[in-house]
Coordinates of C-alpha atoms and ligand atoms in Angstrom, one line a residue:
M1 CA 0.0 0.0 0.0
A2 CA 1.3 3.5 -0.8
D3 CA 2.5 5.6 2.1
P4 CA 0.0 8.4 2.3
H5 CA 2.3 10.3 4.6
S6 CA 4.8 10.8 1.8
S7 CA 2.3 12.6 -0.5
T8 CA -0.1 14.5 1.7
D9 CA -0.1 15.6 5.2
D10 CA -3.5 16.6 6.3
G11 CA -2.8 15.5 9.8
S12 CA -5.5 12.9 10.4
L13 CA -4.8 10.4 13.1
L14 CA -5.8 6.9 14.1
I15 CA -5.9 6.2 17.8
A16 CA -5.2 2.6 19.1
G17 CA -5.7 1.2 22.5
V18 CA -3.9 -2.1 23.2
G19 CA -4.5 -4.4 26.2
Q20 CA -6.7 -3.6 29.2
A21 CA -4.8 -0.5 30.3
G22 CA -4.3 0.7 26.7
C23 CA -8.0 0.3 25.8
Q24 CA -9.1 2.0 28.9
M25 CA -6.8 4.9 28.4
A26 CA -7.8 5.2 24.8
A27 CA -11.5 5.3 25.7
A28 CA -10.8 8.0 28.3
F29 CA -9.0 10.0 25.6
W30 CA -12.1 9.7 23.2
A31 CA -14.4 10.8 26.0
R32 CA -12.2 13.8 26.6
V33 CA -11.7 14.9 22.9
C34 CA -15.4 14.5 22.2
R35 CA -16.0 17.2 24.8
D36 CA -13.3 19.4 23.3
H37 CA -14.9 19.2 19.9
Q38 CA -18.4 19.6 21.2
I39 CA -19.5 16.1 20.2
D40 CA -21.7 14.3 22.7
P41 CA -19.8 11.1 23.6
D42 CA -23.1 9.4 24.6
T43 CA -24.6 9.8 21.2
G44 CA -21.9 10.7 18.7
H45 CA -24.0 13.7 17.6
S46 CA -23.0 17.4 17.7
E47 CA -25.9 19.8 18.4
S48 CA -24.2 22.9 17.1
G49 CA -21.6 21.3 14.8
P50 CA -18.2 20.2 16.0
T51 CA -15.4 22.6 16.6
G52 CA -11.7 22.7 15.6
R53 CA -10.0 20.2 13.3
W54 CA -12.4 17.4 14.4
D55 CA -11.9 15.8 11.0
R56 CA -8.4 14.8 12.1
L57 CA -9.9 12.3 14.5
F58 CA -13.5 11.6 13.5
S59 CA -15.2 10.5 10.4
L60 CA -18.7 11.9 9.6
V61 CA -21.3 9.3 8.7
G62 CA -24.9 9.9 7.7
T63 CA -26.5 12.9 6.1
G64 CA -28.8 15.5 7.5
S65 CA -28.4 16.8 11.0
R66 CA -30.5 14.0 12.6
D67 CA -28.5 11.2 11.0
E68 CA -25.1 12.7 11.2
R69 CA -22.7 11.0 13.6
Y70 CA -19.1 11.6 14.4
V71 CA -17.2 8.3 14.5
P72 CA -13.8 8.0 16.1
R73 CA -11.0 6.7 13.9
C74 CA -10.0 4.1 16.4
L75 CA -8.7 0.6 16.9
F76 CA -9.0 -1.4 20.1
V77 CA -6.9 -4.6 20.4
D78 CA -6.7 -7.0 23.3
S79 CA -6.1 -10.8 23.7
D80 CA -8.9 -10.8 26.4
P81 CA -12.3 -9.8 25.1
R82 CA -13.7 -8.6 28.5
T83 CA -12.4 -5.0 28.6
A84 CA -13.4 -4.5 24.9
D85 CA -16.9 -5.8 25.6
E86 CA -17.3 -3.4 28.5
L87 CA -16.2 -0.5 26.4
K88 CA -18.4 -1.5 23.5
R89 CA -21.3 -1.5 26.0
K90 CA -20.4 1.7 27.7
W91 CA -19.7 3.7 24.5
R92 CA -22.1 1.9 22.2
E93 CA -23.3 5.0 20.3
L94 CA -19.8 6.4 19.9
L95 CA -17.3 3.6 19.2
N96 CA -17.8 1.4 16.2
P97 CA -17.8 -2.3 17.5
A98 CA -16.2 -3.3 14.1
N99 CA -13.0 -1.4 15.2
F100 CA -12.5 -3.8 18.2
V101 CA -10.2 -6.8 17.6
T102 CA -10.0 -9.4 20.4
G103 CA -8.7 -12.9 21.0
E104 CA -10.4 -15.4 23.3
E105 CA -8.4 -15.0 26.5
S106 CA -5.7 -13.0 28.3
S107 CA -2.1 -13.6 27.3
G108 CA -1.5 -14.5 30.9
N109 CA 0.8 -11.6 31.4
N110 CA 3.1 -12.9 28.7
F111 CA 4.7 -10.7 26.0
A112 CA 5.6 -13.8 23.9
V113 CA 2.1 -15.3 23.9
A114 CA 0.6 -12.0 22.9
F115 CA 3.2 -11.3 20.2
R116 CA 2.7 -14.7 18.7
E117 CA -1.1 -14.2 18.9
V118 CA -1.0 -11.0 17.0
N119 CA 1.0 -12.6 14.2
D120 CA -0.9 -15.9 14.1
R121 CA -4.5 -14.8 14.7
L122 CA -5.3 -11.1 15.1
S123 CA -3.3 -9.5 12.3
S124 CA -5.9 -10.1 9.6
D125 CA -8.7 -8.6 11.7
I126 CA -6.4 -5.7 12.5
R127 CA -5.7 -5.2 8.8
D128 CA -9.4 -5.3 8.0
V129 CA -10.0 -2.4 10.4
L130 CA -7.0 -0.5 9.0
D131 CA -8.0 -1.2 5.4
R132 CA -11.4 0.4 6.1
E133 CA -9.9 3.4 7.9
F134 CA -7.4 4.0 5.2
R135 CA -10.1 3.9 2.5
K136 CA -12.0 6.7 4.2
P137 CA -10.5 10.0 3.2
P138 CA -8.4 11.6 4.6
A139 CA -6.3 8.5 5.3
P140 CA -4.5 8.5 8.7
T141 CA -1.1 10.2 8.6
G142 CA -0.2 9.6 12.2
F143 CA -0.9 7.2 15.0
I144 CA -1.3 7.3 18.8
V145 CA -1.0 3.9 20.6
F146 CA -2.0 3.6 24.3
Q147 CA -0.4 0.6 26.1
G148 CA 0.4 -0.8 29.5
F149 CA 4.0 -2.0 29.2
G150 CA 3.7 -4.5 32.1
G151 CA 0.9 -6.4 30.5
G152 CA 1.4 -9.2 28.0
S153 CA -1.1 -7.7 25.6
G154 CA 0.0 -4.1 26.2
S155 CA 3.6 -5.0 25.4
G156 CA 3.4 -8.0 22.9
L157 CA 0.3 -7.0 20.9
A158 CA 1.6 -3.5 20.6
A159 CA 5.0 -4.7 19.4
G160 CA 3.1 -6.6 16.6
L161 CA 0.8 -3.6 15.9
F162 CA 3.7 -1.2 15.4
E163 CA 5.0 -3.4 12.6
I164 CA 1.6 -3.5 11.0
L165 CA 1.1 0.3 11.2
K166 CA 4.6 0.7 9.7
S167 CA 3.5 -1.5 6.7
Y168 CA 0.6 0.9 6.1
A169 CA 2.4 4.2 6.5
P170 CA 6.2 3.7 7.0
S171 CA 7.0 7.4 7.7
A172 CA 3.9 8.4 9.6
P173 CA 4.7 9.6 13.1
I174 CA 3.7 7.4 16.0
L175 CA 3.2 8.5 19.6
S176 CA 3.1 5.7 22.2
V177 CA 1.5 6.5 25.5
G178 CA 2.4 3.9 28.1
V179 CA 2.3 3.0 31.8
L180 CA 5.5 1.5 33.2
P181 CA 5.2 -1.1 35.9
S182 CA 5.5 0.6 39.3
S183 CA 6.7 -1.2 42.4
T184 CA 3.6 -0.4 44.3
V185 CA 0.8 -0.8 41.7
S186 CA 1.7 -3.9 39.8
T187 CA -0.4 -6.9 38.9
S188 CA 2.1 -9.5 37.8
V189 CA 5.6 -10.7 38.6
T190 CA 6.5 -10.9 34.9
E191 CA 5.9 -7.1 34.3
P192 CA 9.7 -6.4 34.2
Y193 CA 10.1 -8.9 31.3
N194 CA 7.1 -7.6 29.4
S195 CA 8.1 -4.0 29.9
V196 CA 11.7 -4.5 28.7
F197 CA 10.5 -6.3 25.6
G198 CA 7.6 -3.8 25.1
I199 CA 9.8 -0.7 25.6
E200 CA 12.4 -2.1 23.2
A201 CA 9.7 -2.5 20.5
A202 CA 8.2 1.0 21.2
L203 CA 11.6 2.8 21.1
R204 CA 12.5 1.0 17.8
N205 CA 9.2 2.1 16.2
V206 CA 7.8 5.3 17.6
D207 CA 8.8 9.0 17.4
L208 CA 8.0 9.5 21.0
S209 CA 7.0 7.3 23.9
L210 CA 5.2 9.2 26.7
V211 CA 5.6 7.1 29.8
F212 CA 4.0 7.3 33.2
H213 CA 4.2 5.5 36.6
N214 CA 0.8 4.7 38.0
D215 CA 1.9 5.4 41.6
L216 CA 3.1 8.9 40.7
L217 CA -0.2 9.6 39.0
L218 CA -2.2 8.4 42.0
N219 CA -0.2 10.8 44.1
L220 CA -0.8 13.6 41.7
A221 CA -4.5 12.8 41.7
S222 CA -4.8 13.1 45.4
T223 CA -2.5 16.1 46.0
H224 CA -3.1 18.5 43.0
W225 CA -6.5 17.3 41.9
E226 CA -7.8 16.7 45.5
I227 CA -9.4 13.4 44.5
E228 CA -10.1 11.2 47.5
N229 CA -9.1 7.5 46.9
P230 CA -8.2 7.9 43.2
S231 CA -9.0 4.9 41.0
M232 CA -7.6 3.7 37.7
E233 CA -10.4 5.5 36.1
H234 CA -9.1 8.8 37.5
I235 CA -5.6 8.0 36.4
D236 CA -6.8 7.2 32.9
G237 CA -8.6 10.6 33.0
L238 CA -5.4 12.4 33.9
I239 CA -3.5 10.6 31.1
A240 CA -6.3 11.4 28.7
D241 CA -6.2 15.0 29.7
M242 CA -2.4 15.1 29.1
V243 CA -2.6 13.5 25.7
A244 CA -5.5 15.8 24.9
S245 CA -3.4 18.8 25.9
I246 CA -0.4 17.7 23.8
T247 CA -2.6 17.1 20.8
G248 CA -4.4 20.4 21.3
P249 CA -2.2 22.1 18.7
V250 CA -3.0 19.2 16.2
R251 CA -6.7 19.5 16.8
F252 CA -7.2 23.2 16.9
D253 CA -5.9 26.1 14.9
G254 CA -3.8 28.6 16.8
Q255 CA -4.4 32.3 16.9
E256 CA -1.4 33.0 14.8
Q257 CA -0.9 29.6 13.0
P258 CA -2.9 26.8 11.6
A259 CA -3.1 23.5 13.4
T260 CA 0.2 21.6 13.4
P261 CA 0.6 18.0 12.3
L262 CA 1.4 15.4 15.0
G263 CA 4.9 14.9 13.6
A264 CA 5.8 18.5 14.4
V265 CA 4.6 18.3 18.0
L266 CA 6.6 15.0 18.5
N267 CA 9.7 16.6 16.9
D268 CA 9.6 19.4 19.5
L269 CA 9.4 16.9 22.3
A270 CA 12.0 14.5 20.9
P271 CA 14.4 16.8 19.2
H272 CA 17.0 14.0 19.0
P273 CA 15.8 10.7 17.6
D274 CA 18.1 8.7 20.0
F275 CA 16.0 10.1 23.0
P276 CA 12.4 9.5 22.2
L277 CA 11.1 9.3 25.8
A278 CA 9.2 11.8 27.8
T279 CA 7.0 12.0 30.8
G280 CA 4.5 14.5 32.0
T281 CA 2.3 16.0 34.7
I282 CA -0.9 18.0 34.7
F283 CA -2.3 20.3 37.3
P284 CA -5.1 22.9 37.6
L285 CA -4.3 26.4 36.6
Q286 CA -6.7 27.6 39.2
S287 CA -4.2 26.7 42.0
I288 CA -1.6 29.0 40.4
L289 CA -4.0 31.9 39.7
R290 CA -5.4 31.7 43.2
K291 CA -2.1 32.2 44.7
N292 CA -0.7 34.7 42.2
A293 CA -3.3 37.4 41.4
S294 CA -0.8 39.3 39.2
I295 CA -0.7 36.5 36.6
R296 CA -2.6 37.5 33.5
T297 CA -0.9 36.1 30.4
S298 CA 0.3 32.8 29.0
G299 CA 3.9 34.1 29.1
Q300 CA 3.6 34.8 32.8
I301 CA 2.2 31.4 33.4
L302 CA 5.1 29.9 31.5
N303 CA 7.6 31.7 33.6
H304 CA 5.8 30.9 36.8
V305 CA 5.7 27.2 36.0
L306 CA 9.3 27.1 35.0
E307 CA 10.4 28.9 38.1
K308 CA 8.2 27.5 40.8
N309 CA 6.3 24.5 39.7
L310 CA 8.8 22.5 37.7
D311 CA 9.3 20.2 40.7
L312 CA 5.7 19.0 40.1
C313 CA 6.9 17.1 37.1
P314 CA 9.0 14.0 37.5
C315 CA 12.3 13.8 35.7
T316 CA 13.2 17.5 35.6
E317 CA 16.6 16.7 37.2
G318 CA 19.6 16.3 34.9
T319 CA 19.8 17.7 31.4
I320 CA 16.5 18.8 29.9
L321 CA 16.4 18.0 26.2
S322 CA 12.9 19.4 25.7
L323 CA 10.2 20.8 27.8
G324 CA 6.7 21.4 26.5
L325 CA 4.0 23.3 28.3
Y326 CA 0.5 22.9 27.1
G327 CA -2.7 24.5 28.3
A328 CA -6.2 23.3 27.9
S329 CA -9.5 24.3 29.1
R330 CA -12.1 21.6 30.0
A331 CA -14.7 23.9 28.5
G332 CA -13.2 23.5 25.1
I333 CA -10.1 25.1 23.6
P334 CA -10.8 28.6 22.5
G335 CA -7.6 29.0 20.4
Y336 CA -4.0 28.2 20.9
R337 CA -1.1 30.5 20.5
T338 CA 2.5 29.8 20.6
V339 CA 4.4 31.8 23.2
N340 CA 7.5 32.9 21.5
D341 CA 11.1 32.9 22.6
A342 CA 11.0 36.5 23.6
E343 CA 8.4 35.8 26.3
S344 CA 10.4 32.9 27.6
T345 CA 14.0 34.2 27.7
E346 CA 13.7 34.9 31.4
N347 CA 14.3 31.1 31.9
E348 CA 17.8 30.7 30.9
G349 CA 18.1 27.7 33.2
I350 CA 16.1 25.6 30.7
P351 CA 18.3 24.8 27.8
H352 CA 15.6 23.9 25.3
F353 CA 11.9 23.7 25.3
A354 CA 9.2 22.9 22.9
Q355 CA 6.5 25.3 21.8
L356 CA 4.1 26.4 24.4
H357 CA 0.4 26.3 23.6
L358 CA -2.0 28.1 25.8
S359 CA -5.1 30.0 25.2
A360 CA -4.3 33.7 25.2
E361 CA -6.7 34.5 28.0
P362 CA -6.1 31.8 30.6
S363 CA -9.4 30.5 32.0
P364 CA -9.6 29.4 35.7
H365 CA -10.9 26.1 34.4
S366 CA -7.8 25.4 32.4
S367 CA -5.1 22.9 33.3
I368 CA -1.4 23.1 32.6
C369 CA 0.4 20.0 31.3
V370 CA 4.2 19.9 31.5
V371 CA 6.0 17.3 29.3
V372 CA 9.7 16.8 29.8
N373 CA 12.3 14.8 28.0
S374 CA 15.4 14.7 30.1
S375 CA 18.5 12.6 31.0
S376 CA 16.8 11.5 34.2
I377 CA 14.2 9.4 32.3
G378 CA 17.1 7.0 31.6
Q379 CA 17.0 6.1 35.3
W380 CA 13.5 4.8 34.8
L381 CA 14.8 2.5 32.1
E382 CA 17.7 1.5 34.4
E383 CA 15.4 0.6 37.2
L384 CA 13.4 -1.5 34.8
C385 CA 16.5 -3.3 33.6
D386 CA 17.6 -4.0 37.2
R387 CA 14.2 -5.6 38.0
F388 CA 14.5 -7.6 34.8
D389 CA 18.0 -8.8 35.7
Q390 CA 16.9 -9.8 39.2
L391 CA 14.4 -12.2 37.6
W392 CA 16.6 -13.3 34.7
E393 CA 19.7 -14.1 36.9
R394 CA 17.5 -16.9 38.4
K395 CA 15.8 -17.6 35.1
A396 CA 12.6 -17.0 37.1
F397 CA 9.6 -17.6 34.9
A398 CA 11.9 -17.9 31.9
N399 CA 10.1 -21.0 30.7
W400 CA 6.9 -18.9 30.2
Y401 CA 8.7 -17.1 27.4
L402 CA 10.8 -20.0 26.1
D403 CA 7.8 -22.2 25.8
A404 CA 6.0 -19.5 23.8
G405 CA 8.7 -19.5 21.2
M406 CA 11.3 -16.9 22.4
T407 CA 15.0 -18.1 22.6
E408 CA 17.4 -17.2 25.4
A409 CA 19.6 -15.4 22.9
E410 CA 16.7 -13.3 21.7
I411 CA 15.7 -12.4 25.2
E412 CA 19.2 -11.3 26.1
N413 CA 19.5 -9.3 22.9
L414 CA 16.3 -7.3 23.7
R415 CA 17.6 -6.7 27.2
R416 CA 20.9 -5.5 25.7
E417 CA 19.1 -3.1 23.4
V418 CA 17.4 -1.4 26.3
G419 CA 20.7 -1.4 28.1
F420 CA 22.2 0.6 25.2
R421 CA 19.5 3.2 25.6
V422 CA 20.3 3.5 29.3
D423 CA 24.0 4.1 28.4
R424 CA 23.0 6.8 25.8
Y425 CA 21.0 8.6 28.5
R426 CA 23.9 8.4 30.9
D427 CA 26.2 10.0 28.4
I428 CA 24.0 13.1 27.8
Ligands
GTP1 N1 -3.1 3.6 34.1 C1 -3.7 2.4 34.0 N2 -3.0 1.3 34.3 C2 -3.7 0.1 34.2 C3 -5.0 0.0 33.9 N3 -5.4 -1.3 33.9 C4 -4.3 -2.0 34.2 N4 -3.3 -1.1 34.4 C5 -1.9 -1.5 34.7 O1 -1.3 -1.8 33.5 C6 -0.4 -2.9 33.6 C7 -0.7 -3.9 32.5 O2 -1.9 -4.6 32.9 P1 -3.1 -4.9 31.9 O3 -3.4 -3.7 31.0 O4 -4.2 -5.5 32.7 O5 -2.4 -6.0 30.9 P2 -2.8 -6.3 29.4 O6 -2.1 -5.4 28.5 O7 -4.3 -6.5 29.3 O8 -2.1 -7.7 29.2 P3 -2.5 -9.2 29.6 O9 -3.8 -9.2 30.3 O10 -1.3 -9.7 30.4 O11 -2.6 -9.9 28.3 C8 -0.4 -3.3 35.0 O12 0.7 -2.8 35.7 C9 -1.7 -2.7 35.6 O13 -1.6 -2.4 36.9 C10 -5.7 1.3 33.6 O14 -6.9 1.3 33.2 N5 -5.0 2.4 33.7
MG2 MG1 -5.5 -8.2 29.9

């Protein structure tokens, strides 16, 4: 198939959720962007017509205002059908059930089983969905893939999916959004294996992998968002809000510039292809405005966040390769603008940072999302490799992977590849 990315770049996206965590995060993202574009997520209709570059994410089906529905360009893939069935039920008017591809049972927390399954059984169904989506103009020219690295499906199915996506559009940018296994919120002992294999595949295929630790997000939910006993649903909402913020410039025209393609946003955040990892945080603008009555403009918010609130974001130690600040309002995004260098020169301590997109008149309902790509993210990979090594030294659970077709040499090679990444981060 021709690579549509090479001939046209109208910026339309296909959003995939893989595995339980990935599907749930992707569904939260759709609920959030529906609201941004004034599409009712419960019906798929838009009373007053959708706003912004909705056509970059949704297809319009039906004619006449009564029949018109806005259908997400999505793909949900999981070995286990249960999460998919729940999402199909919950969002039955919004998400097309034909865009869900599932196996018969969970991979059992096993990258190798899931990777084999995608190649053996699921790839033709995935290709059917992609064929349909690529036939609808405009064809997707960028992908976002949500995944839980610790899960067998989130790692193994996604590794297979990246290869399929590349076969449709080899040069289209890919953003992966993933949760890393955390020591406190973890569901399986094999998460370090799955994550090393899953991260290796992501870093080999994507332009940027935006990674999060669930325990840090749980903490953020209770401290800055004042949510009592935060659940996974709250965490998925925060991740969805961050991805919505980062894709704001893709989905809405700016005041001084038209909407940007995804590739440009990812380039800002991963200015060097060897370091395609970032993490982020999001907090309410209200808390800043309440304490600082003199803040009036986006530029002042930028300076304030860089000076006082940078410690809210993990991984701001070490050398910062890029720092993006994105603002979004829950009540819709009235118009983005890029704060230029002149407004940000007060912060000489930050060597590089990506474009800042905030609405010109900050609303108290806005949130601020900070995304950072820095040398200290390498430590997250290093911790993961250490946890992998503790298992592999004893060959603990090795037979799970060997029995599913991986070889010891292959496993050690994938571990080495992630080790090379750690070394590169150390050398920054
Ligand atoms: N942020 C977030 N994390 C989740 C969610 N659901 C599960 N997790 C975490 O994600 C990791 C992967 O778990 P799952 O998503 O259940 O695994 P899976 O991808 O379905 O893979 P298998 O079931 O092993 O085939 C684990 O560390 C879970 O704690 C979710 O909705 N949001
Ligand atoms: Mg699962």
